[in-house]
mmCIF file of N, CA and C in Angstrom:
data_model
loop_
_atom_site.group_PDB
_atom_site.id
_atom_site.type_symbol
_atom_site.label_atom_id
_atom_site.label_comp_id
_atom_site.label_asym_id
_atom_site.label_seq_id
_atom_site.Cartn_x
_atom_site.Cartn_y
_atom_site.Cartn_z
ATOM 1 N N UNK A 1 -26.974 -10.766 3.958
ATOM 2 C CA UNK A 1 -24.728 -10.345 3.814
ATOM 3 C C UNK A 1 -24.001 -11.575 4.651
ATOM 4 N N UNK A 2 -22.939 -11.760 3.601
ATOM 5 C CA UNK A 2 -22.704 -13.222 4.391
ATOM 6 C C UNK A 2 -21.899 -13.180 5.604
ATOM 7 N N UNK A 3 -21.797 -14.120 5.909
ATOM 8 C CA UNK A 3 -20.785 -14.382 7.209
ATOM 9 C C UNK A 3 -19.549 -13.204 8.038
ATOM 10 N N UNK A 4 -18.964 -13.598 6.284
ATOM 11 C CA UNK A 4 -17.840 -13.102 6.244
ATOM 12 C C UNK A 4 -17.681 -11.992 5.938
ATOM 13 N N UNK A 5 -18.480 -11.262 5.269
ATOM 14 C CA UNK A 5 -18.346 -9.958 5.090
ATOM 15 C C UNK A 5 -18.722 -9.343 6.573
ATOM 16 N N UNK A 6 -20.000 -10.042 7.572
ATOM 17 C CA UNK A 6 -19.843 -9.402 8.734
ATOM 18 C C UNK A 6 -18.630 -9.498 9.637
ATOM 19 N N UNK A 7 -17.951 -10.946 9.270
ATOM 20 C CA UNK A 7 -16.803 -10.697 10.372
ATOM 21 C C UNK A 7 -15.912 -9.895 10.065
ATOM 22 N N UNK A 8 -15.511 -9.308 8.470
ATOM 23 C CA UNK A 8 -14.334 -8.364 8.071
ATOM 24 C C UNK A 8 -14.997 -7.441 8.408
ATOM 25 N N UNK A 9 -16.572 -6.428 8.780
ATOM 26 C CA UNK A 9 -16.328 -5.251 9.278
ATOM 27 C C UNK A 9 -15.886 -5.542 11.269
ATOM 28 N N UNK A 10 -16.870 -6.668 11.419
ATOM 29 C CA UNK A 10 -16.005 -6.779 13.244
ATOM 30 C C UNK A 10 -14.436 -6.531 12.932
ATOM 31 N N UNK A 11 -14.232 -7.480 12.587
ATOM 32 C CA UNK A 11 -11.950 -7.070 13.066
ATOM 33 C C UNK A 11 -11.887 -5.679 12.990
ATOM 34 N N UNK A 12 -12.723 -5.111 10.871
ATOM 35 C CA UNK A 12 -12.364 -3.460 11.355
ATOM 36 C C UNK A 12 -12.621 -2.828 11.996
ATOM 37 N N UNK A 13 -14.026 -3.388 12.797
ATOM 38 C CA UNK A 13 -14.789 -2.012 13.492
ATOM 39 C C UNK A 13 -14.101 -2.056 15.458
ATOM 40 N N UNK A 14 -13.480 -3.507 15.166
ATOM 41 C CA UNK A 14 -12.511 -4.015 16.514
ATOM 42 C C UNK A 14 -11.031 -3.097 16.325
ATOM 43 N N UNK A 15 -10.791 -3.477 14.891
ATOM 44 C CA UNK A 15 -9.412 -2.407 15.077
ATOM 45 C C UNK A 15 -9.657 -0.754 14.832
ATOM 46 N N UNK A 16 -10.714 -0.324 14.263
ATOM 47 C CA UNK A 16 -10.358 1.301 14.843
ATOM 48 C C UNK A 16 -10.667 1.444 16.462
ATOM 49 N N UNK A 17 -11.501 0.243 17.464
ATOM 50 C CA UNK A 17 -11.710 1.040 18.580
ATOM 51 C C UNK A 17 -10.227 1.191 19.127
ATOM 52 N N UNK A 18 -9.489 0.612 18.612
ATOM 53 C CA UNK A 18 -7.823 0.626 19.256
ATOM 54 C C UNK A 18 -7.475 2.309 18.129
ATOM 55 N N UNK A 19 -7.678 2.573 17.301
ATOM 56 C CA UNK A 19 -7.512 3.472 16.705
ATOM 57 C C UNK A 19 -7.215 3.392 15.387
ATOM 58 N N UNK A 20 -7.024 4.470 14.558
ATOM 59 C CA UNK A 20 -6.911 4.668 12.752
ATOM 60 C C UNK A 20 -5.851 3.699 12.327
ATOM 61 N N UNK A 21 -5.006 3.912 12.413
ATOM 62 C CA UNK A 21 -3.388 2.632 12.477
ATOM 63 C C UNK A 21 -3.707 1.742 12.063
ATOM 64 N N UNK A 22 -4.378 1.170 13.185
ATOM 65 C CA UNK A 22 -4.694 -0.470 13.482
ATOM 66 C C UNK A 22 -5.873 -0.759 12.328
ATOM 67 N N UNK A 23 -6.921 0.146 12.486
ATOM 68 C CA UNK A 23 -7.814 0.059 11.241
ATOM 69 C C UNK A 23 -7.384 -0.249 9.665
ATOM 70 N N UNK A 24 -6.692 0.873 9.452
ATOM 71 C CA UNK A 24 -5.575 0.528 8.666
ATOM 72 C C UNK A 24 -5.344 -0.876 8.440
ATOM 73 N N UNK A 25 -4.537 -1.437 9.262
ATOM 74 C CA UNK A 25 -3.704 -2.939 9.623
ATOM 75 C C UNK A 25 -4.572 -3.201 8.941
ATOM 76 N N UNK A 26 -5.653 -3.445 9.433
ATOM 77 C CA UNK A 26 -6.975 -4.918 9.069
ATOM 78 C C UNK A 26 -7.051 -4.514 7.897
ATOM 79 N N UNK A 27 -7.621 -3.133 8.272
ATOM 80 C CA UNK A 27 -7.573 -3.482 5.968
ATOM 81 C C UNK A 27 -6.986 -3.817 4.842
ATOM 82 N N UNK A 28 -5.278 -3.536 5.751
ATOM 83 C CA UNK A 28 -4.381 -4.178 4.175
ATOM 84 C C UNK A 28 -4.409 -5.391 4.456
ATOM 85 N N UNK A 29 -4.683 -5.999 5.697
ATOM 86 C CA UNK A 29 -4.109 -7.842 5.118
ATOM 87 C C UNK A 29 -5.675 -8.319 5.443
ATOM 88 N N UNK A 30 -6.922 -7.635 5.028
ATOM 89 C CA UNK A 30 -7.836 -8.209 4.604
ATOM 90 C C UNK A 30 -7.503 -8.433 3.309
ATOM 91 N N UNK A 31 -7.314 -7.056 2.912
ATOM 92 C CA UNK A 31 -6.972 -6.735 1.248
ATOM 93 C C UNK A 31 -6.147 -7.366 0.844
ATOM 94 N N UNK A 32 -5.609 -7.977 1.304
ATOM 95 C CA UNK A 32 -3.861 -8.858 0.753
ATOM 96 C C UNK A 32 -4.025 -9.964 1.002
ATOM 97 N N UNK A 33 -5.172 -10.351 1.072
ATOM 98 C CA UNK A 33 -5.629 -12.203 0.980
ATOM 99 C C UNK A 33 -6.812 -12.461 -0.789
ATOM 100 N N UNK A 34 -6.744 -13.162 -1.200
ATOM 101 C CA UNK A 34 -7.444 -13.793 -2.212
ATOM 102 C C UNK A 34 -9.111 -13.625 -1.554
ATOM 103 N N UNK A 35 -9.149 -13.895 -0.589
ATOM 104 C CA UNK A 35 -10.074 -14.250 0.206
ATOM 105 C C UNK A 35 -10.479 -13.555 1.514
ATOM 106 N N UNK A 36 -11.007 -13.135 1.884
ATOM 107 C CA UNK A 36 -10.884 -12.478 3.345
ATOM 108 C C UNK A 36 -10.731 -13.066 4.546
ATOM 109 N N UNK A 37 -11.611 -14.504 4.630
ATOM 110 C CA UNK A 37 -11.497 -14.998 5.294
ATOM 111 C C UNK A 37 -10.326 -15.451 5.762
ATOM 112 N N UNK A 38 -9.079 -15.632 4.666
ATOM 113 C CA UNK A 38 -7.873 -15.847 4.896
ATOM 114 C C UNK A 38 -7.297 -15.561 6.029
ATOM 115 N N UNK A 39 -7.489 -13.856 5.982
ATOM 116 C CA UNK A 39 -6.475 -12.716 6.894
ATOM 117 C C UNK A 39 -7.187 -12.875 8.530
ATOM 118 N N UNK A 40 -8.061 -13.115 8.611
ATOM 119 C CA UNK A 40 -9.114 -13.562 10.274
ATOM 120 C C UNK A 40 -8.652 -14.323 10.445
ATOM 121 N N UNK A 41 -7.909 -15.400 11.148
ATOM 122 C CA UNK A 41 -6.739 -15.759 12.006
ATOM 123 C C UNK A 41 -5.596 -14.629 12.316
ATOM 124 N N UNK A 42 -5.081 -14.256 11.111
ATOM 125 C CA UNK A 42 -3.646 -13.216 11.174
ATOM 126 C C UNK A 42 -4.609 -11.757 11.695
ATOM 127 N N UNK A 43 -5.457 -11.378 11.841
ATOM 128 C CA UNK A 43 -6.257 -10.362 12.250
ATOM 129 C C UNK A 43 -6.422 -10.397 14.079
ATOM 130 N N UNK A 44 -7.305 -11.885 14.225
ATOM 131 C CA UNK A 44 -7.407 -12.600 15.235
ATOM 132 C C UNK A 44 -6.033 -12.071 16.017
ATOM 133 N N UNK A 45 -4.583 -12.558 15.459
ATOM 134 C CA UNK A 45 -4.018 -12.818 16.752
ATOM 135 C C UNK A 45 -3.421 -11.639 16.247
ATOM 136 N N UNK A 46 -3.410 -10.647 15.604
ATOM 137 C CA UNK A 46 -2.797 -9.368 15.914
ATOM 138 C C UNK A 46 -3.522 -8.509 17.581
ATOM 139 N N UNK A 47 -4.873 -8.482 17.323
ATOM 140 C CA UNK A 47 -5.577 -8.149 17.998
ATOM 141 C C UNK A 47 -5.424 -8.466 19.476
ATOM 142 N N UNK A 48 -4.905 -9.919 19.574
ATOM 143 C CA UNK A 48 -5.519 -10.303 20.907
ATOM 144 C C UNK A 48 -4.453 -10.120 21.419
ATOM 145 N N UNK A 49 -2.556 -10.086 20.451
ATOM 146 C CA UNK A 49 -1.611 -9.373 21.450
ATOM 147 C C UNK A 49 -1.530 -7.926 21.312
ATOM 148 N N UNK A 50 -2.362 -7.305 20.576
ATOM 149 C CA UNK A 50 -2.921 -5.433 21.316
ATOM 150 C C UNK A 50 -3.303 -5.138 22.528
ATOM 151 N N UNK A 51 -4.169 -6.908 22.925
ATOM 152 C CA UNK A 51 -4.507 -6.232 24.507
ATOM 153 C C UNK A 51 -3.651 -6.278 25.750
ATOM 154 N N UNK A 52 -2.373 -6.556 25.283
ATOM 155 C CA UNK A 52 -1.748 -6.857 26.837
ATOM 156 C C UNK A 52 -0.094 -6.063 26.356
ATOM 157 N N UNK A 53 -0.656 -4.378 25.142
ATOM 158 C CA UNK A 53 -0.506 -3.081 25.394
ATOM 159 C C UNK A 53 -0.720 -2.183 25.147
ATOM 160 N N UNK A 54 -0.226 -1.033 25.388
ATOM 161 C CA UNK A 54 -1.321 0.300 25.409
ATOM 162 C C UNK A 54 -1.751 0.300 24.083
ATOM 163 N N UNK A 55 -2.682 1.559 23.825
ATOM 164 C CA UNK A 55 -3.409 1.702 22.486
ATOM 165 C C UNK A 55 -2.192 2.371 22.167
ATOM 166 N N UNK A 56 -1.369 2.834 22.749
ATOM 167 C CA UNK A 56 -0.206 4.439 21.913
ATOM 168 C C UNK A 56 0.532 3.116 21.408
ATOM 169 N N UNK A 57 1.084 2.172 21.802
ATOM 170 C CA UNK A 57 2.009 1.393 21.735
ATOM 171 C C UNK A 57 1.301 1.069 20.036
ATOM 172 N N UNK A 58 0.232 0.236 20.793
ATOM 173 C CA UNK A 58 -0.540 -0.803 19.538
ATOM 174 C C UNK A 58 -0.418 0.013 17.697
ATOM 175 N N UNK A 59 -1.088 1.475 18.385
ATOM 176 C CA UNK A 59 -0.811 2.501 17.103
ATOM 177 C C UNK A 59 0.148 1.898 16.802
ATOM 178 N N UNK A 60 1.409 2.753 17.122
ATOM 179 C CA UNK A 60 2.616 2.505 16.480
ATOM 180 C C UNK A 60 2.953 1.289 15.816
ATOM 181 N N UNK A 61 2.701 0.998 16.289
ATOM 182 C CA UNK A 61 3.183 -1.003 15.768
ATOM 183 C C UNK A 61 1.919 -0.859 14.236
ATOM 184 N N UNK A 62 1.397 -0.853 14.144
ATOM 185 C CA UNK A 62 0.375 -0.899 13.157
ATOM 186 C C UNK A 62 0.853 0.268 12.183
ATOM 187 N N UNK A 63 1.477 1.376 12.591
ATOM 188 C CA UNK A 63 1.571 2.195 11.407
ATOM 189 C C UNK A 63 3.190 1.785 10.955
ATOM 190 N N UNK A 64 4.144 1.124 12.089
ATOM 191 C CA UNK A 64 5.498 0.690 10.878
ATOM 192 C C UNK A 64 5.182 -0.469 10.394
ATOM 193 N N UNK A 65 4.172 -1.405 10.645
ATOM 194 C CA UNK A 65 3.601 -2.930 9.720
ATOM 195 C C UNK A 65 2.942 -2.004 8.903
ATOM 196 N N UNK A 66 2.776 -1.253 8.790
ATOM 197 C CA UNK A 66 1.861 -0.513 7.425
ATOM 198 C C UNK A 66 3.043 -0.034 6.173
ATOM 199 N N UNK A 67 3.739 0.994 7.011
ATOM 200 C CA UNK A 67 4.830 1.686 6.211
ATOM 201 C C UNK A 67 5.635 0.304 5.784
ATOM 202 N N UNK A 68 6.411 -1.116 6.428
ATOM 203 C CA UNK A 68 7.015 -1.876 5.243
ATOM 204 C C UNK A 68 7.018 -2.864 4.718
ATOM 205 N N UNK A 69 5.037 -2.854 5.041
ATOM 206 C CA UNK A 69 4.233 -3.821 4.339
ATOM 207 C C UNK A 69 4.601 -5.556 4.999
ATOM 208 N N UNK A 70 4.525 -4.854 6.464
ATOM 209 C CA UNK A 70 4.349 -6.565 6.970
ATOM 210 C C UNK A 70 2.892 -7.057 7.043
#
């Protein structure tokens, strides 16, 4: 298994640990890039920002981001 696949799975698990909306956002980000590694930095930035807000708020932000295609 390549390191990119492992990294993508790690980001997905990290998102899932916050909630299903965040996991969905991570999956959408990785799927929207031609190569998943292009989304790693974006995912890392989002998940780092989420450390400073509550789980409910992070889930609401993720749901809205997916809804508007951000």
